[in-house]
Amino acid sequence: MRMVKSRFILLKRLTTKLLDIQKKKVHMQDIKLPEVLNVKKVAQSKFFCVEAIDLLFSNGVRSTYERLAGGNGAVMVIPFDGEHFIFSQEYCVGTQNYELGFVKGKIDQGERPEESALRELSEEIGYGAHKLTHLRTVNFAPGFMTLKIHLYLAEDLYPCKLMSGDEPEEIQTIKYSIKEAQNLIDDVNSPLAEARCVMGLMYALKKVAKS
């Protein structure tokens, strides 16, 4: 009888939690978006286009926002050879340091995200993958960027090197076991500091644990 009662209480709590989540989703959908009055290009470089957007909010306030626009999105690929995750280590001009992370790159015009993922995997670290699993698609700095990034887990790897990449030097790779990869997430002083890499690894670990 106690077991039945405990299960009933647990089911009730779960149902309440799901209803709360649904209410929050409905509330977000009810929020009125600001009216776009004007969009103007204010700067253009080799890689970036900066736009100024004049907005009128529902409370009558006008404001101008700026964003980095354009592009077809990007991909990040987390390679797993059955025992180890294969990390990349390459120079990042933003931090002016060599950062630990994963294969990533922009999606070319006319290219599907999974095609881009396999191309980048081959160009950057010389692997192909017989199995490619989409983990999630997320926004990247939505406060000022239109970019979406598609996260993939690459498995059943094989040597496959394309020489069409644009990297100025060879990207180094480092292998971490599942336990070591988990430590990279748990350790506050971990060399894995890029947010999208940390999040992607969490999803990949969860996926690998289920298989």
mmCIF file of C-alpha atoms in Angstrom, residues 2 25 33-34 39 47 52 74-75 78 82 102 120 123 127 132 136 154 159 175 186 188 198-199 203:
data_model
loop_
_atom_site.group_PDB
_atom_site.id
_atom_site.type_symbol
_atom_site.label_atom_id
_atom_site.label_comp_id
_atom_site.label_asym_id
_atom_site.label_seq_id
_atom_site.Cartn_x
_atom_site.Cartn_y
_atom_site.Cartn_z
ATOM 1 C CA ARG A 2 2.869 2.382 0.861
ATOM 2 C CA LYS A 25 5.829 27.818 -22.855
ATOM 3 C CA LEU A 33 7.419 40.763 -30.387
ATOM 4 C CA PRO A 34 8.650 44.317 -31.025
ATOM 5 C CA VAL A 39 17.136 47.286 -40.826
ATOM 6 C CA PHE A 47 33.607 37.460 -42.158
ATOM 7 C CA ALA A 52 21.359 48.107 -36.971
ATOM 8 C CA ALA A 74 27.467 26.317 -38.103
ATOM 9 C CA VAL A 75 28.200 22.806 -36.880
ATOM 10 C CA ILE A 78 32.105 15.470 -31.132
ATOM 11 C CA GLY A 82 34.184 3.740 -28.973
ATOM 12 C CA PHE A 102 35.835 20.033 -30.857
ATOM 13 C CA GLU A 120 34.651 19.615 -41.194
ATOM 14 C CA GLU A 123 39.198 18.614 -43.073
ATOM 15 C CA TYR A 127 38.304 11.320 -39.875
ATOM 16 C CA LEU A 132 26.409 10.705 -37.237
ATOM 17 C CA ARG A 136 20.694 19.354 -30.599
ATOM 18 C CA ALA A 154 30.321 11.170 -34.731
ATOM 19 C CA PRO A 159 40.663 7.699 -41.554
ATOM 20 C CA LYS A 175 41.927 11.724 -26.668
ATOM 21 C CA ASP A 186 33.033 18.525 -13.284
ATOM 22 C CA VAL A 188 35.958 24.009 -12.296
ATOM 23 C CA VAL A 198 30.902 21.823 -22.441
ATOM 24 C CA MET A 199 27.205 21.578 -23.320
ATOM 25 C CA TYR A 203 24.797 15.618 -24.437
#
